[in-house]
Amino acid sequence: MTTGKINVSVENIFPLIKKFLYSDHEIFLRELISNGTDATLKLKHLTSIGEANVEYGNPIIEIKIDKEGKKIHIIDQGLGMTADEVEKYINQVAFSGAEEFLDKYKDSAKDSGIIGHFGLGFYSAFMVAEKVEIITKSYKDEPAAHWTCDGSPEFTLEPADKTTRGTEIILHVAEDSLEFLEDYKISGLLSKYNKFMPIPIKFGTKTETLPKPEDAPEDYTAETVEVDNIVNNPNPAWTKQPTDLSDADYKDFYREMYPMQFEEPLFHIHLNVDYPFNLTGILYFPKLGSDMQIQKDKIQLYQNQVYVTDNVEGIVPEFLMMLRGVVDSPDIPLNVSRSGLQADGAVKKISNYITRKVADKLKSLFNENRADFEAKWNDIKIVLEYGMLSEDKFYEKAGAFVLYPTVDNTYFTLEELKEKIKEKQTDKDGKLVVLYAGNKEAQHSYIEIAKDKGYEVLLLDSPIISHLIQKIEGDNSGMHFVRVDSDHIDNLIKKEENSISKLSEEEQTSLKTVLETIVPKQTYTVQLEALDSEAAPFIITQPEFMRRMKEMSQSGGGGMFGMGNMPEMYNLVVNTNSELATSILNNKDQSAQENLVKQALDLAKLSQNLLKGEALTAFVKRSFELIK
């Protein structure tokens, strides 16, 4: 038996490991299983090239709990180690890695992803164990070795009587970590970190019912058998070639990843590239609608099938964070800060690749089955619109598949829309005017007036639409978006002809004076217009510029400073060619005149869904009195 002291400059490093990594102490199991997996895959490689003259077989990794003995066993059938290798890899390499880790990260380290990069994987065992044993036999024809360490720099190393290839690690669980002796706790960790590890992982057994024989008698009792409980899927869909997978396979994998998600994904995007970086994965578009608050952190990051994190910020472009799925890459550096990650050249390339791949997939879906793409538009538009705003590379490609729906459920690309409306919706200055509504019900009367003129009205109702149309206008000179309720239709698309008012200039001045004494100035600006005599006498509009800036300020990332808190301002457009305008002007009874204006204003407010509370109650009461 050999005893010795690990050459370590920090006396008793184990309390430090425990202290600095305590917030992530559950990752000890992931790290130890990862080591076992590496040892098994290395053996597979050596046998395949003829360097290891042993039978690879069908190795598994087994986790056992000995609750009474307060022990956890992690057993693999991989390469194993000789006594010399234990001395080298456990006492020297891993420990120097542990020291380097603590020296560099003791002030800030809480990111479990960096542990393995410092050779600290094995020593994470001391986060939960007061003593650790390694019993290991190499694939080489050498005696087995037994290493023991009680959490101080002293260790013992002696021969062991193990006869089968591989390594068994025994953790003597510390009093403050006894929760890890519970089956449910280990099951949870295996499900979280090891669900798709490439080597089968056994945790206990389970009972399976054998199929009933064809010639079984009626009183046949089904037979059961105890089988290994394999907790992982070693060959998940993302590790396969897209040509080997059907739509059903992709949907099955989605259900495997998100068992509590009952809605099917709309479509998937398979990522598969091995140059200039290595990346595989599958992203799914769930049904999103217009909700910007949809839960993020649903994309999982793996390294060679080992779960790392569900915070993929900087790796997956921000606008795709609302998607679901898996990204697996050994080329993503985990031992850097988030800001360092975003500046990393390989990571930028990965992010750009994902953006391009998503855009290409959307374009092909659009071209292959436009009707199906249109049917899914409302469920995916928020991601695409956000992408157009936040990623220039995506914006460049988006023209080929981003849609602009009308209130009548017709869908146009931007170029198709320009072609469709250029004849009727070009104003006297040659500017193309795109009319849109934000709410089909609330703006119904304005939509109908526009449609009566033969104009197309888009339905653009996402919370970021003001930002997006601002960008589109900037890139398409001579094109202007206006919401259909932002002015009278003849002012929105000005043509050459000017209507003549029935009222003289003097009468118009008198009418405006009367109106301004009754209509509240802090909310409404009175505007006289000579409209068609059949048009509504009073129309409330909200100026496009003011409303858009306010919306942009409220939704963040744009608009004019402080405009989000400004009170609502409206224009009251009064049709001077209406009979009501003449009645108000000619009525000499001041009280009756005031009632006419208030009633007309309330009717206009009612059509815009602006009449509420006390004002609505007063309007209803006044209306009943008028029809007595």
XYZ file of C-alpha atoms in Angstrom:
628
model
C 0.000 0.000 0.000
C 1.199 3.482 -0.839
C 0.322 6.522 1.216
C 1.193 10.005 0.188
C 0.352 13.638 0.228
C -0.920 15.406 -2.839
C 1.426 18.238 -3.743
C -0.915 21.171 -3.285
C -0.018 24.698 -2.266
C -3.423 25.431 -0.758
C -3.564 23.398 2.454
C -6.745 21.333 2.554
C -8.279 22.400 -0.739
C -11.517 20.470 -0.234
C -13.344 22.964 1.993
C -12.495 25.556 -0.658
C -13.957 23.408 -3.434
C -17.083 22.961 -1.367
C -17.336 26.634 -0.479
C -16.802 28.108 -3.911
C -18.943 25.629 -5.788
C -21.614 25.107 -3.190
C -24.407 26.751 -5.194
C -23.886 24.125 -7.873
C -22.978 21.161 -5.706
C -25.545 18.958 -7.432
C -23.384 18.860 -10.568
C -21.018 16.326 -8.940
C -23.107 13.540 -10.512
C -22.967 15.083 -13.961
C -19.194 15.448 -13.730
C -18.579 11.890 -12.525
C -20.894 10.385 -15.142
C -19.196 12.539 -17.804
C -15.826 11.108 -16.760
C -17.225 7.577 -17.008
C -18.682 8.364 -20.413
C -15.359 9.745 -21.664
C -13.563 6.624 -20.446
C -16.084 4.410 -22.252
C -15.994 6.359 -25.530
C -12.185 6.403 -25.495
C -12.198 2.617 -25.137
C -14.620 2.393 -28.064
C -12.211 4.431 -30.186
C -9.155 2.384 -29.162
C -10.906 -0.921 -29.933
C -12.125 0.407 -33.294
C -8.571 1.297 -34.404
C -7.082 -1.918 -32.981
C -5.066 -0.314 -30.177
C -7.032 -1.967 -27.386
C -7.185 -5.720 -27.828
C -10.351 -6.241 -25.796
C -14.038 -6.786 -26.519
C -15.930 -3.456 -26.317
C -19.310 -5.155 -25.821
C -22.330 -3.120 -24.687
C -20.993 -1.085 -21.768
C -23.269 0.873 -19.443
C -22.765 3.275 -16.558
C -24.516 2.271 -13.341
C -25.549 4.434 -10.386
C -26.275 2.672 -7.091
C -27.422 4.108 -3.761
C -26.597 2.435 -0.451
C -28.808 4.414 1.887
C -27.843 2.549 5.070
C -24.133 2.748 4.306
C -24.551 6.404 3.176
C -22.787 5.652 -0.087
C -23.289 6.407 -3.780
C -21.574 4.171 -6.358
C -20.846 5.301 -9.928
C -19.627 2.348 -11.995
C -18.407 2.359 -15.601
C -17.005 -0.284 -17.960
C -14.593 2.029 -19.739
C -10.804 2.235 -20.032
C -10.039 1.942 -16.354
C -6.705 3.066 -14.865
C -3.493 1.479 -13.690
C -1.981 2.520 -10.337
C 0.458 4.777 -12.204
C -2.403 6.431 -14.080
C -4.316 7.051 -10.840
C -1.194 8.729 -9.466
C -0.869 10.872 -12.590
C -4.470 11.773 -13.415
C -6.022 11.955 -9.953
C -3.176 13.151 -7.749
C -1.406 15.447 -10.228
C -3.425 16.567 -13.256
C -6.846 16.849 -11.631
C -5.487 18.507 -8.534
C -3.447 21.076 -10.387
C -6.622 21.812 -12.345
C -8.501 22.260 -9.077
C -5.907 24.718 -7.834
C -5.885 26.663 -11.091
C -9.653 26.849 -10.982
C -9.731 28.173 -7.435
C -6.965 30.641 -8.064
C -8.705 32.084 -11.113
C -12.352 31.877 -10.101
C -12.583 31.909 -6.314
C -13.913 35.486 -6.319
C -16.575 35.028 -8.966
C -17.102 31.375 -9.851
C -20.623 30.096 -9.745
C -20.868 28.822 -13.322
C -20.885 25.038 -13.112
C -20.092 24.751 -16.810
C -16.431 25.614 -16.309
C -15.560 22.875 -13.852
C -14.658 20.149 -16.342
C -12.399 22.519 -18.258
C -10.060 22.684 -15.313
C -9.837 18.936 -14.762
C -11.932 19.485 -11.669
C -14.678 17.064 -12.696
C -13.528 14.297 -10.374
C -12.908 16.531 -7.376
C -16.447 17.895 -7.512
C -17.186 14.618 -5.669
C -15.932 16.311 -2.484
C -18.781 18.804 -2.652
C -21.050 16.034 -1.311
C -18.643 13.396 0.070
C -16.445 13.314 3.161
C -14.470 10.393 1.722
C -14.050 9.133 -1.844
C -12.790 5.760 -3.061
C -11.759 4.775 -6.593
C -11.547 1.074 -7.461
C -10.313 0.738 -11.038
C -8.936 -1.871 -13.430
C -7.327 -0.886 -16.715
C -8.104 -2.567 -20.058
C -4.347 -3.260 -20.066
C -3.220 -6.454 -18.369
C -2.267 -4.853 -15.052
C -3.545 -5.218 -11.465
C -6.500 -3.195 -10.257
C -5.903 -0.190 -7.982
C -7.774 1.199 -4.966
C -7.391 4.916 -4.135
C -8.885 6.483 -1.009
C -8.938 10.097 0.167
C -10.803 11.570 3.128
C -10.954 15.178 1.947
C -7.469 16.156 3.067
C -4.335 16.155 0.905
C -3.476 12.659 2.272
C -4.398 9.648 0.147
C -3.782 5.889 0.090
C -3.221 3.793 -3.038
C -3.161 -0.022 -2.873
C -3.872 -3.044 -5.100
C -7.494 -4.173 -5.426
C -9.109 -7.498 -6.287
C -11.421 -6.071 -8.984
C -11.345 -8.399 -12.014
C -13.619 -6.575 -14.489
C -12.500 -3.651 -16.627
C -13.604 -0.138 -15.677
C -13.870 2.201 -12.708
C -16.077 2.314 -9.617
C -16.227 5.538 -7.629
C -17.672 5.301 -4.119
C -18.825 8.492 -2.408
C -19.200 8.403 1.369
C -21.866 11.084 1.568
C -21.307 13.919 4.063
C -23.916 14.733 6.719
C -24.904 17.991 4.995
C -25.610 16.190 1.704
C -27.741 13.213 2.765
C -30.512 14.362 0.399
C -28.463 12.737 -2.389
C -29.180 9.303 -0.915
C -32.833 9.687 -1.939
C -33.886 7.917 -5.156
C -36.063 10.826 -6.290
C -33.150 13.276 -5.932
C -30.762 11.181 -8.039
C -33.532 10.488 -10.583
C -34.105 14.239 -10.890
C -30.403 14.937 -11.458
C -30.102 12.152 -14.035
C -33.123 13.528 -15.870
C -31.781 17.088 -15.774
C -28.136 16.535 -16.730
C -27.809 13.085 -18.261
C -31.009 12.557 -20.227
C -29.185 12.241 -23.557
C -25.715 10.986 -22.587
C -24.243 8.746 -25.308
C -23.740 5.690 -23.032
C -26.760 3.935 -21.416
C -27.118 4.845 -17.721
C -28.679 2.309 -15.360
C -30.364 3.394 -12.156
C -32.027 0.419 -10.487
C -34.431 -1.925 -12.231
C -38.026 -1.787 -13.376
C -40.741 -4.355 -13.939
C -41.891 -4.994 -17.505
C -44.843 -7.122 -18.580
C -44.045 -9.716 -21.245
C -46.330 -9.857 -24.306
C -49.166 -12.387 -24.136
C -48.442 -15.510 -26.244
C -50.796 -16.063 -29.185
C -51.903 -19.483 -27.900
C -52.362 -18.337 -24.280
C -55.375 -19.774 -22.411
C -58.153 -17.456 -21.204
C -57.003 -17.581 -17.592
C -53.431 -16.682 -18.615
C -51.628 -14.532 -16.067
C -49.272 -12.039 -17.652
C -45.612 -12.694 -16.874
C -43.356 -9.927 -15.663
C -39.608 -9.574 -15.732
C -37.142 -7.295 -13.955
C -35.019 -5.302 -16.419
C -32.372 -2.597 -16.134
C -33.902 0.842 -15.663
C -32.069 2.811 -18.369
C -32.757 6.470 -17.632
C -31.351 8.103 -20.758
C -31.723 8.086 -24.532
C -28.165 7.609 -25.849
C -29.173 8.368 -29.454
C -31.336 11.510 -29.394
C -32.736 12.899 -32.645
C -30.209 15.728 -32.975
C -27.309 13.244 -33.213
C -28.826 11.656 -36.330
C -28.839 12.820 -39.933
C -31.963 14.776 -40.995
C -32.443 12.266 -43.859
C -32.837 9.471 -41.279
C -35.670 11.202 -39.407
C -39.374 11.503 -40.219
C -41.750 14.265 -39.073
C -43.061 11.813 -36.484
C -39.509 11.318 -35.124
C -39.098 15.071 -34.661
C -42.460 15.319 -32.882
C -41.622 12.343 -30.644
C -38.356 14.008 -29.654
C -40.205 17.263 -28.876
C -42.501 15.334 -26.537
C -39.471 13.647 -24.962
C -37.927 17.052 -24.228
C -41.141 18.767 -23.141
C -43.467 16.098 -21.731
C -45.750 18.742 -20.190
C -46.197 20.619 -23.467
C -49.455 19.455 -25.025
C -49.446 21.525 -28.223
C -47.511 20.200 -31.213
C -44.688 22.418 -32.512
C -45.456 24.236 -35.774
C -42.221 23.153 -37.462
C -38.591 22.332 -36.727
C -35.163 23.368 -37.956
C -32.352 20.786 -37.845
C -28.898 22.303 -37.311
C -25.980 20.234 -38.572
C -22.571 21.703 -39.389
C -19.014 20.464 -38.830
C -16.961 23.288 -40.377
C -15.691 25.890 -39.440
C -17.156 24.822 -36.083
C -19.026 21.791 -34.846
C -22.710 22.268 -34.100
C -25.776 20.063 -34.099
C -29.249 20.642 -32.727
C -32.940 20.962 -33.411
C -34.978 24.124 -32.882
C -38.779 24.067 -32.739
C -41.247 26.891 -33.369
C -44.007 26.591 -30.753
C -47.286 28.477 -31.108
C -46.470 31.988 -29.919
C -49.201 34.403 -30.995
C -48.516 38.055 -30.096
C -47.299 37.429 -26.547
C -43.840 38.957 -26.030
C -43.774 37.635 -22.433
C -43.563 33.995 -23.546
C -41.250 31.944 -21.365
C -37.649 31.959 -22.503
C -34.856 29.568 -21.422
C -36.490 26.656 -23.217
C -33.489 25.941 -25.450
C -30.975 23.610 -23.837
C -27.235 23.763 -24.459
C -25.281 20.500 -24.514
C -21.632 19.625 -25.006
C -21.291 16.205 -26.600
C -24.733 15.200 -25.254
C -23.951 16.427 -21.707
C -26.414 19.059 -20.498
C -24.740 22.364 -19.621
C -27.384 25.076 -19.238
C -30.684 26.461 -20.487
C -29.241 29.976 -20.633
C -28.136 30.182 -24.273
C -27.895 33.976 -24.414
C -25.175 35.057 -26.843
C -25.081 31.663 -28.572
C -28.615 31.629 -29.960
C -29.642 35.032 -31.439
C -31.886 36.895 -29.017
C -34.938 36.886 -31.277
C -34.892 33.063 -31.343
C -34.801 32.709 -27.557
C -38.572 32.171 -27.630
C -38.070 28.920 -29.547
C -37.489 25.519 -27.997
C -35.037 22.722 -28.593
C -31.385 21.740 -28.281
C -28.039 23.127 -29.385
C -25.000 20.865 -28.972
C -21.488 22.113 -29.645
C -18.069 21.232 -28.232
C -16.759 24.543 -29.634
C -18.563 26.877 -27.235
C -16.153 28.088 -24.523
C -17.757 27.680 -21.114
C -14.924 29.118 -19.058
C -15.563 32.743 -20.030
C -17.989 35.391 -18.859
C -21.222 36.160 -20.718
C -19.738 39.358 -22.220
C -16.652 37.394 -23.252
C -18.892 34.797 -24.840
C -20.622 37.411 -26.984
C -17.230 38.712 -28.169
C -15.891 35.233 -28.973
C -15.285 34.701 -32.696
C -16.508 31.093 -32.798
C -19.667 31.976 -30.890
C -20.440 34.866 -33.269
C -20.098 32.465 -36.205
C -22.424 29.984 -34.501
C -25.006 32.706 -33.830
C -24.810 33.914 -37.456
C -25.133 30.354 -38.732
C -28.271 29.750 -36.648
C -29.781 33.024 -37.946
C -29.050 32.060 -41.556
C -30.322 28.507 -41.122
C -33.607 29.704 -39.605
C -34.097 32.247 -42.418
C -33.389 29.609 -45.082
C -35.836 27.166 -43.493
C -38.585 29.820 -43.308
C -38.026 30.689 -46.961
C -38.270 27.044 -48.037
C -41.442 26.502 -45.950
C -42.969 29.587 -47.570
C -42.045 28.433 -51.092
C -43.088 24.799 -50.596
C -46.533 25.439 -49.110
C -47.539 29.067 -48.913
C -51.086 28.333 -47.737
C -49.769 26.370 -44.747
C -47.238 29.118 -43.977
C -50.005 31.746 -44.063
C -52.141 29.626 -41.718
C -49.274 29.585 -39.186
C -48.344 33.244 -39.612
C -50.088 34.615 -36.521
C -48.368 31.999 -34.359
C -44.835 32.836 -35.513
C -44.936 36.498 -36.543
C -43.697 37.921 -33.224
C -40.380 36.040 -33.554
C -39.891 37.098 -37.172
C -40.807 40.737 -36.571
C -38.452 40.857 -33.592
C -35.762 39.247 -35.761
C -36.181 41.914 -38.438
C -35.669 44.602 -35.800
C -32.722 43.041 -34.001
C -30.686 41.168 -36.638
C -29.632 42.892 -39.853
C -28.688 39.580 -41.481
C -32.180 38.236 -40.804
C -33.793 41.455 -42.008
C -31.978 41.152 -45.344
C -33.484 37.708 -45.947
C -36.914 38.402 -44.429
C -38.389 40.070 -47.515
C -38.714 36.647 -49.121
C -41.138 35.260 -46.505
C -42.381 37.899 -44.024
C -46.096 38.511 -44.582
C -48.388 41.492 -44.202
C -51.992 40.322 -43.658
C -55.046 42.430 -44.466
C -58.176 42.740 -42.345
C -59.779 40.343 -44.864
C -57.158 37.617 -44.240
C -55.261 38.098 -47.475
C -51.480 37.865 -47.129
C -48.889 39.833 -49.092
C -45.116 40.031 -49.052
C -43.906 43.642 -49.006
C -43.187 43.641 -52.756
C -46.605 42.101 -53.526
C -48.246 44.730 -51.304
C -46.508 47.604 -53.111
C -47.695 46.251 -56.454
C -51.252 45.703 -55.200
C -51.834 49.196 -53.753
C -49.732 51.448 -55.971
C -52.608 52.372 -58.330
C -55.150 53.465 -55.696
C -53.029 54.326 -52.660
C -50.473 56.666 -54.161
C -51.149 60.223 -52.991
C -50.836 63.465 -54.982
C -47.144 63.733 -54.028
C -46.369 60.259 -55.412
C -45.985 58.705 -51.957
C -47.312 55.161 -51.432
C -49.591 55.102 -48.385
C -50.024 51.812 -46.532
C -53.133 51.827 -44.343
C -53.240 49.516 -41.333
C -55.413 48.763 -38.331
C -54.189 47.616 -34.927
C -57.545 46.231 -33.819
C -60.191 45.101 -36.281
C -63.087 45.562 -33.855
C -62.098 48.886 -32.277
C -61.289 50.496 -35.648
C -64.145 48.877 -37.591
C -65.819 52.092 -38.800
C -62.523 53.533 -40.092
C -61.702 50.255 -41.863
C -65.102 50.247 -43.583
C -64.678 53.844 -44.807
C -61.279 52.935 -46.298
C -62.630 49.761 -47.922
C -65.513 51.730 -49.441
C -62.848 53.747 -51.260
C -61.339 50.501 -52.598
C -58.261 50.695 -50.329
C -56.476 47.713 -48.752
C -56.133 47.836 -44.952
C -53.471 45.705 -43.252
C -53.969 44.174 -39.821
C -50.746 44.804 -37.879
C -51.357 44.073 -34.226
C -48.100 42.941 -32.625
C -46.734 44.982 -29.685
C -43.583 45.983 -31.598
C -45.239 46.999 -34.854
C -44.512 50.731 -34.409
C -40.782 49.987 -34.214
C -40.931 47.712 -37.251
C -42.820 50.057 -39.565
C -40.415 52.834 -38.601
C -37.565 50.613 -39.863
C -39.413 49.576 -43.031
C -40.181 53.220 -43.880
C -36.506 54.070 -43.398
C -35.536 51.397 -45.930
C -38.325 52.151 -48.440
C -38.332 55.810 -49.385
C -41.630 57.033 -50.801
C -43.603 54.610 -48.631
C -45.517 55.650 -45.530
C -47.544 53.575 -43.028
C -50.540 55.224 -41.361
C -53.065 53.713 -39.014
C -56.515 53.969 -40.471
C -57.891 55.964 -37.523
C -55.131 58.582 -37.512
C -57.065 61.061 -39.728
C -60.000 61.253 -42.073
C -59.410 58.939 -45.037
C -59.230 61.852 -47.520
C -56.410 63.345 -45.474
C -54.575 60.031 -45.154
C -54.375 59.606 -48.916
C -54.615 63.124 -50.318
C -55.705 63.304 -53.940
C -55.791 66.417 -56.165
C -59.443 67.350 -55.730
C -60.330 69.654 -52.833
C -63.858 69.570 -51.412
C -65.680 72.872 -51.056
C -67.236 73.745 -47.693
C -70.905 74.764 -47.495
C -69.926 77.189 -44.741
C -68.225 80.496 -45.435
C -64.901 81.289 -43.779
C -66.693 83.549 -41.314
C -69.185 80.788 -40.429
C -66.342 78.290 -40.012
C -64.572 80.662 -37.594
C -67.800 81.059 -35.575
C -68.362 77.280 -35.512
C -64.795 76.617 -34.348
C -65.172 79.193 -31.537
C -68.377 77.524 -30.328
C -66.790 74.047 -30.431
C -63.609 75.083 -28.634
C -65.589 76.519 -25.707
C -67.364 73.154 -25.207
C -64.801 70.501 -26.279
C -62.029 69.877 -23.662
C -58.817 71.439 -25.056
C -56.457 69.283 -22.978
C -57.539 66.185 -24.919
C -58.919 67.350 -28.294
C -57.713 69.649 -31.059
C -60.697 70.820 -33.146
C -60.117 70.512 -36.888
C -62.722 71.646 -39.480
C -62.799 69.671 -42.740
C -65.002 69.980 -45.827
C -65.877 66.295 -46.245
C -68.557 64.458 -48.180
C -71.987 65.410 -46.769
C -72.639 61.677 -46.123
C -69.489 61.306 -43.979
C -69.783 61.260 -40.175
C -70.241 64.761 -38.684
C -67.719 64.221 -35.852
C -64.688 61.922 -36.229
C -62.008 61.368 -33.588
C -58.523 60.634 -34.912
C -55.143 60.208 -33.252
C -52.177 61.671 -35.147
C -49.925 58.881 -36.497
C -46.611 60.435 -35.446
C -47.632 61.170 -31.844
C -49.297 57.790 -31.321
C -46.423 55.855 -32.889
C -43.763 57.626 -30.809
C -45.797 57.019 -27.657
C -46.179 53.297 -28.478
C -42.471 52.958 -29.238
C -41.577 54.670 -25.983
C -43.922 52.397 -24.026
C -42.648 49.177 -25.616
C -39.019 50.203 -25.121
C -36.080 50.704 -27.426
C -37.186 53.767 -29.319
C -39.550 56.668 -29.634
C -38.967 60.093 -28.185
C -37.745 60.454 -24.629
C -40.554 60.593 -22.081
C -43.376 60.278 -24.611
C -44.602 57.011 -23.097
C -46.037 58.958 -20.132
C -47.679 61.738 -22.154
C -51.486 61.986 -21.913
C -53.506 60.788 -24.909
C -54.142 63.560 -27.473
C -56.751 63.359 -30.249
C -58.015 65.416 -33.173
C -61.735 66.083 -33.391
C -62.488 66.334 -37.124
C -65.777 68.181 -37.683
C -67.366 67.842 -41.127
C -68.461 71.356 -42.159
C -70.678 69.884 -44.899
C -72.757 67.860 -42.427
C -76.230 68.946 -41.357
C -75.148 68.715 -37.727
C -72.430 71.353 -38.227
C -75.066 73.740 -39.631
C -77.487 72.932 -36.769
C -74.856 73.655 -34.115
C -73.884 76.928 -35.799
C -77.485 78.150 -36.215
C -78.799 77.112 -32.789
C -79.117 80.264 -30.689
C -79.995 78.398 -27.460
C -76.612 78.037 -25.760
C -77.747 75.073 -23.604
C -79.207 73.190 -26.605
C -76.069 73.991 -28.616
C -73.875 72.561 -25.840
C -76.018 69.400 -25.642
C -75.687 68.858 -29.400
C -71.891 69.148 -29.265
C -71.576 66.871 -26.207
C -73.892 64.261 -27.741
C -71.996 64.292 -31.047
C -68.618 64.145 -29.280
C -69.780 61.219 -27.140
C -71.039 59.369 -30.232
C -67.639 59.888 -31.877
C -65.912 58.674 -28.693
C -68.230 55.671 -28.573
C -67.169 54.666 -32.099
C -63.517 54.723 -30.939
C -64.250 52.805 -27.721
C -63.176 55.900 -25.747
C -66.420 56.452 -23.833
C -66.119 54.813 -20.435
C -67.110 55.080 -16.771
C -68.909 58.204 -15.627
C -68.933 59.754 -19.100
C -70.666 56.670 -20.543
C -73.284 56.702 -17.763
C -74.034 60.412 -18.410
C -74.269 59.768 -22.183
C -76.773 56.933 -21.760
C -78.905 59.055 -19.391
C -78.840 62.032 -21.792
C -79.708 59.800 -24.773
C -82.782 58.388 -23.008
C -83.953 61.940 -22.234
C -83.623 62.873 -25.920
C -85.990 60.085 -27.003
C -88.706 60.625 -24.388
